[in-house]
Coordinates of N, CA and C in Angstrom, one line a residue:
X4 N 95.7 84.3 107.4 CA 94.3 84.3 107.0 C 93.7 85.7 107.2
X5 N 93.0 86.2 106.3 CA 92.5 87.5 106.4 C 91.0 87.4 106.8
X6 N 90.6 88.0 107.9 CA 89.2 87.8 108.3 C 88.2 88.8 107.6
X7 N 88.6 90.0 107.4 CA 87.8 91.0 106.8 C 88.4 91.5 105.5
X8 N 87.6 92.1 104.7 CA 88.2 92.7 103.5 C 88.8 94.1 103.8
X9 N 89.4 94.7 102.8 CA 90.0 96.0 103.0 C 89.0 97.2 103.0
X10 N 87.7 96.8 102.9 CA 86.7 97.9 102.7 C 86.7 98.9 103.9
X11 N 86.8 98.4 105.1 CA 86.7 99.3 106.2 C 87.9 100.2 106.2
X12 N 89.1 99.7 105.9 CA 90.3 100.6 105.9 C 90.2 101.6 104.7
X13 N 89.6 101.2 103.6 CA 89.5 102.1 102.5 C 88.5 103.2 102.8
X14 N 87.4 102.8 103.4 CA 86.4 103.8 103.8 C 86.9 104.8 104.9
X15 N 87.8 104.2 105.8 CA 88.4 105.1 106.8 C 89.3 106.1 106.1
X16 N 90.1 105.7 105.1 CA 90.9 106.6 104.3 C 90.1 107.7 103.6
X17 N 88.9 107.3 103.1 CA 88.0 108.2 102.5 C 87.5 109.2 103.5
X18 N 87.2 108.8 104.7 CA 86.7 109.7 105.7 C 87.9 110.7 106.1
X19 N 89.1 110.2 106.2 CA 90.2 111.0 106.6 C 90.4 112.1 105.5
X20 N 90.3 111.7 104.2 CA 90.4 112.6 103.1 C 89.3 113.7 103.2
X21 N 88.1 113.3 103.5 CA 87.0 114.2 103.5 C 87.1 115.2 104.7
X22 N 87.6 114.7 105.8 CA 87.9 115.5 107.0 C 88.9 116.6 106.7
X23 N 90.0 116.2 106.1 CA 91.1 117.2 105.7 C 90.6 118.1 104.7
X24 N 89.8 117.7 103.7 CA 89.2 118.5 102.7 C 88.3 119.6 103.3
X25 N 87.5 119.2 104.3 CA 86.7 120.1 105.0 C 87.5 121.2 105.7
X26 N 88.6 120.8 106.3 CA 89.5 121.8 107.0 C 90.1 122.8 106.0
X27 N 90.5 122.3 104.8 CA 91.1 123.1 103.8 C 90.1 124.1 103.2
X28 N 88.9 123.6 102.9 CA 87.8 124.5 102.4 C 87.5 125.5 103.4
X29 N 87.3 125.1 104.7 CA 87.0 126.1 105.7 C 88.1 127.2 105.8
X30 N 89.4 126.8 105.7 CA 90.5 127.7 105.7 C 90.4 128.7 104.5
X31 N 90.1 128.1 103.3 CA 89.9 129.0 102.2 C 88.8 130.0 102.4
X32 N 87.7 129.6 102.9 CA 86.5 130.5 103.1 C 86.9 131.5 104.2
X33 N 87.6 131.1 105.2 CA 88.0 132.1 106.2 C 88.9 133.2 105.7
X34 N 89.7 132.9 104.7 CA 90.7 133.8 104.1 C 90.2 134.4 102.8
X35 N 88.9 134.5 102.6 CA 88.4 135.0 101.3 C 88.8 136.5 101.1
X36 N 88.9 137.2 102.2 CA 89.3 138.6 102.0 C 90.8 138.9 102.4
X37 N 91.6 137.9 102.6 CA 93.0 138.1 103.0 C 93.8 138.4 101.7
X38 N 94.5 139.5 101.7 CA 95.3 139.9 100.5 C 96.4 138.8 100.3
X39 N 96.6 138.5 99.0 CA 97.7 137.6 98.6 C 97.5 136.2 99.0
X40 N 96.3 135.8 99.6 CA 96.0 134.4 100.0 C 95.8 133.6 98.7
X41 N 96.3 132.4 98.7 CA 96.1 131.5 97.6 C 95.3 130.3 98.1
X42 N 94.3 130.0 97.4 CA 93.4 128.9 97.8 C 94.2 127.6 97.8
X43 N 93.8 126.6 98.6 CA 94.4 125.3 98.6 C 93.4 124.2 98.3
X44 N 93.9 123.1 97.9 CA 93.0 121.9 97.6 C 93.7 120.7 98.1
X45 N 92.9 119.6 98.2 CA 93.5 118.3 98.7 C 93.3 117.3 97.6
X46 N 94.3 116.5 97.3 CA 94.3 115.5 96.2 C 94.4 114.1 96.9
X47 N 93.4 113.3 96.7 CA 93.4 111.9 97.2 C 92.4 111.0 96.4
X48 N 91.4 111.6 95.9 CA 90.3 110.8 95.4 C 90.8 109.8 94.3
X49 N 91.7 110.2 93.5 CA 92.2 109.3 92.4 C 92.8 108.0 93.0
X50 N 93.6 108.1 94.1 CA 94.1 107.0 94.8 C 93.0 106.1 95.4
X51 N 92.0 106.8 95.9 CA 90.9 106.1 96.5 C 90.1 105.2 95.5
X52 N 89.9 105.8 94.3 CA 89.2 105.1 93.3 C 90.0 103.9 92.7
X53 N 91.4 104.1 92.7 CA 92.2 103.1 92.2 C 92.2 101.9 93.2
X54 N 92.2 102.2 94.5 CA 92.1 101.2 95.5 C 90.8 100.4 95.4
X55 N 89.7 101.1 95.1 CA 88.5 100.3 95.0 C 88.5 99.4 93.7
X56 N 89.2 99.8 92.7 CA 89.2 99.0 91.5 C 90.3 97.9 91.5
X57 N 91.1 97.9 92.5 CA 92.3 97.0 92.5 C 91.9 95.7 93.4
X58 N 90.8 95.2 93.1 CA 90.4 94.0 93.9 C 91.0 92.7 93.2
X59 N 91.7 92.0 94.0 CA 92.5 90.8 93.5 C 91.6 89.6 93.4
X60 N 91.3 89.1 92.2 CA 90.4 88.0 92.0 C 91.1 86.7 91.7
X61 N 92.4 86.7 91.5 CA 93.2 85.5 91.2 C 94.5 85.6 92.0
X62 N 95.0 84.5 92.6 CA 96.3 84.6 93.3 C 97.5 84.9 92.4
X63 N 97.3 84.7 91.1 CA 98.4 85.0 90.2 C 98.5 86.5 89.9
X64 N 97.5 87.3 90.2 CA 97.5 88.7 90.0 C 98.5 89.4 90.9
X65 N 99.0 90.5 90.5 CA 99.9 91.3 91.4 C 99.2 91.7 92.6
X66 N 99.8 91.7 93.8 CA 99.2 92.2 95.0 C 99.1 93.7 95.0
X67 N 97.9 94.2 95.4 CA 97.8 95.6 95.5 C 98.2 96.1 96.8
X68 N 99.1 97.0 96.9 CA 99.6 97.6 98.1 C 98.8 98.8 98.6
X69 N 97.7 98.5 99.2 CA 96.8 99.6 99.6 C 97.3 100.1 101.0
X70 N 96.4 100.9 101.6 CA 96.8 101.4 102.9 C 97.5 102.7 103.0
X71 N 97.9 103.2 101.8 CA 98.5 104.5 101.8 C 97.5 105.6 101.9
X72 N 97.7 106.4 102.9 CA 96.7 107.5 103.1 C 97.5 108.8 102.9
X73 N 98.2 108.9 101.8 CA 98.9 110.1 101.5 C 98.0 111.1 100.8
X74 N 97.8 112.2 101.5 CA 97.0 113.3 101.0 C 97.9 114.4 100.6
X75 N 97.7 115.0 99.4 CA 98.5 116.1 98.9 C 97.7 117.4 99.0
X76 N 98.1 118.3 99.8 CA 97.5 119.6 99.9 C 98.3 120.5 98.9
X77 N 97.6 121.0 97.9 CA 98.2 121.8 96.8 C 97.7 123.2 96.9
X78 N 98.5 124.2 96.5 CA 98.1 125.6 96.4 C 97.7 125.9 94.9
X79 N 96.6 126.5 94.8 CA 96.1 126.9 93.4 C 96.7 128.3 93.1
X80 N 97.6 128.3 92.1 CA 98.3 129.5 91.7 C 97.9 130.0 90.3
X81 N 96.9 129.3 89.7 CA 96.6 129.6 88.3 C 95.7 130.8 88.1
X82 N 94.9 131.2 89.0 CA 93.9 132.3 88.8 C 94.0 133.3 89.9
X83 N 93.6 134.5 89.6 CA 93.4 135.6 90.6 C 92.1 136.2 90.4
X84 N 91.2 136.2 91.4 CA 89.8 136.6 91.3 C 89.6 138.1 91.7
X85 N 90.4 138.5 92.6 CA 90.2 139.9 93.2 C 91.4 140.8 92.9
X86 N 91.2 142.1 93.2 CA 92.2 143.1 93.0 C 93.4 142.9 94.0
X87 N 93.2 142.2 95.1 CA 94.2 142.1 96.1 C 95.0 140.8 96.0
X88 N 95.0 140.2 94.8 CA 95.8 139.0 94.5 C 95.3 137.7 95.3
X89 N 94.1 137.7 95.7 CA 93.5 136.6 96.4 C 92.7 135.8 95.3
X90 N 92.9 134.5 95.3 CA 92.2 133.6 94.3 C 91.1 132.7 94.9
X91 N 90.6 133.1 96.0 CA 89.5 132.3 96.6 C 88.2 132.6 95.9
X92 N 87.5 131.7 95.3 CA 86.2 131.9 94.7 C 85.2 131.3 95.7
X93 N 84.5 132.2 96.4 CA 83.6 131.8 97.4 C 82.5 130.9 96.9
X94 N 81.9 131.1 95.8 CA 80.9 130.3 95.2 C 81.4 128.9 95.0
X95 N 82.6 128.7 94.5 CA 83.2 127.4 94.2 C 83.5 126.7 95.5
X96 N 84.0 127.5 96.5 CA 84.3 126.9 97.8 C 83.0 126.4 98.5
X97 N 82.0 127.1 98.4 CA 80.7 126.7 99.0 C 80.2 125.5 98.3
X98 N 80.3 125.4 97.0 CA 79.9 124.2 96.2 C 80.7 123.0 96.6
X99 N 82.1 123.2 96.7 CA 82.9 122.1 97.1 C 82.6 121.6 98.5
X100 N 82.2 122.6 99.4 CA 81.9 122.2 100.8 C 80.6 121.3 100.8
X101 N 79.6 121.7 100.0 CA 78.4 120.9 99.9 C 78.7 119.5 99.3
X102 N 79.5 119.5 98.3 CA 79.9 118.2 97.6 C 80.6 117.3 98.6
X103 N 81.6 117.9 99.3 CA 82.3 117.2 100.3 C 81.5 116.6 101.4
X104 N 80.5 117.4 101.8 CA 79.5 116.9 102.9 C 78.7 115.7 102.4
X105 N 78.3 115.7 101.1 CA 77.6 114.6 100.6 C 78.5 113.4 100.5
X106 N 79.7 113.6 100.1 CA 80.7 112.5 100.0 C 80.9 111.9 101.3
X107 N 81.1 112.7 102.3 CA 81.4 112.2 103.7 C 80.2 111.4 104.2
X108 N 79.0 112.0 104.0 CA 77.8 111.3 104.5 C 77.6 109.9 103.8
X109 N 77.9 109.8 102.5 CA 77.9 108.6 101.8 C 78.8 107.5 102.3
X110 N 80.0 108.0 102.6 CA 81.0 107.1 103.2 C 80.6 106.6 104.6
X111 N 80.0 107.5 105.4 CA 79.5 107.1 106.7 C 78.4 106.1 106.6
X112 N 77.5 106.3 105.7 CA 76.4 105.4 105.5 C 76.9 104.0 105.1
X113 N 77.9 104.0 104.2 CA 78.5 102.7 103.8 C 79.2 102.0 104.9
X114 N 79.9 102.8 105.7 CA 80.6 102.2 106.9 C 79.6 101.7 107.9
X115 N 78.5 102.4 108.1 CA 77.4 101.9 109.0 C 76.8 100.6 108.5
X116 N 76.6 100.5 107.2 CA 76.1 99.3 106.6 C 77.1 98.1 106.8
X117 N 78.4 98.3 106.7 CA 79.3 97.3 106.9 C 79.3 96.8 108.4
X118 N 79.2 97.8 109.3 CA 79.1 97.4 110.7 C 77.8 96.7 111.1
X119 N 76.7 97.1 110.5 CA 75.5 96.4 110.7 C 75.5 95.0 110.1
X120 N 76.2 94.8 109.0 CA 76.3 93.5 108.5 C 77.1 92.6 109.4
X121 N 78.2 93.2 109.9 CA 79.0 92.4 110.9 C 78.3 92.1 112.2
X122 N 77.5 93.0 112.6 CA 76.6 92.8 113.8 C 75.6 91.7 113.6
X123 N 75.0 91.7 112.4 CA 74.1 90.6 112.1 C 74.7 89.3 112.1
X124 N 75.9 89.2 111.5 CA 76.7 87.9 111.5 C 77.0 87.5 112.9
X125 N 77.5 88.4 113.7 CA 77.9 88.1 115.1 C 76.7 87.5 115.9
X126 N 75.5 88.1 115.6 CA 74.3 87.7 116.3 C 73.7 86.4 115.8
X127 N 74.3 85.9 114.7 CA 73.8 84.7 114.1 C 72.6 84.9 113.2
X128 N 72.5 86.1 112.6 CA 71.5 86.3 111.6 C 70.2 86.8 112.2
X129 N 70.2 87.1 113.5 CA 68.9 87.5 114.1 C 68.8 89.0 114.2

């Protein structure tokens, strides 16, 4: 018997993704003037959204094997922005940083809502 849904684990994976993304963006920003540095990115969001959409509504449906928190850190080799072969776009990195912060805060708010719901149930609705 399953007591809770997978929501908390999925939100945790999202937070782990956002934390890694923050580190990668910070590393890109720190190396904005480093010659031959290639910016990096983290891929996970597509798996996260698939996990959210894979809710099993009928026992005859295939079981979704969630719980994988495989994050792929990729190097961007497609563009060069500066004369020293560095491809870090500071404006894009700052924009990604702000977007990631909003994403992280939204996940934290949702997780807090889940815990508050559990707390209310444990207290008997009081």
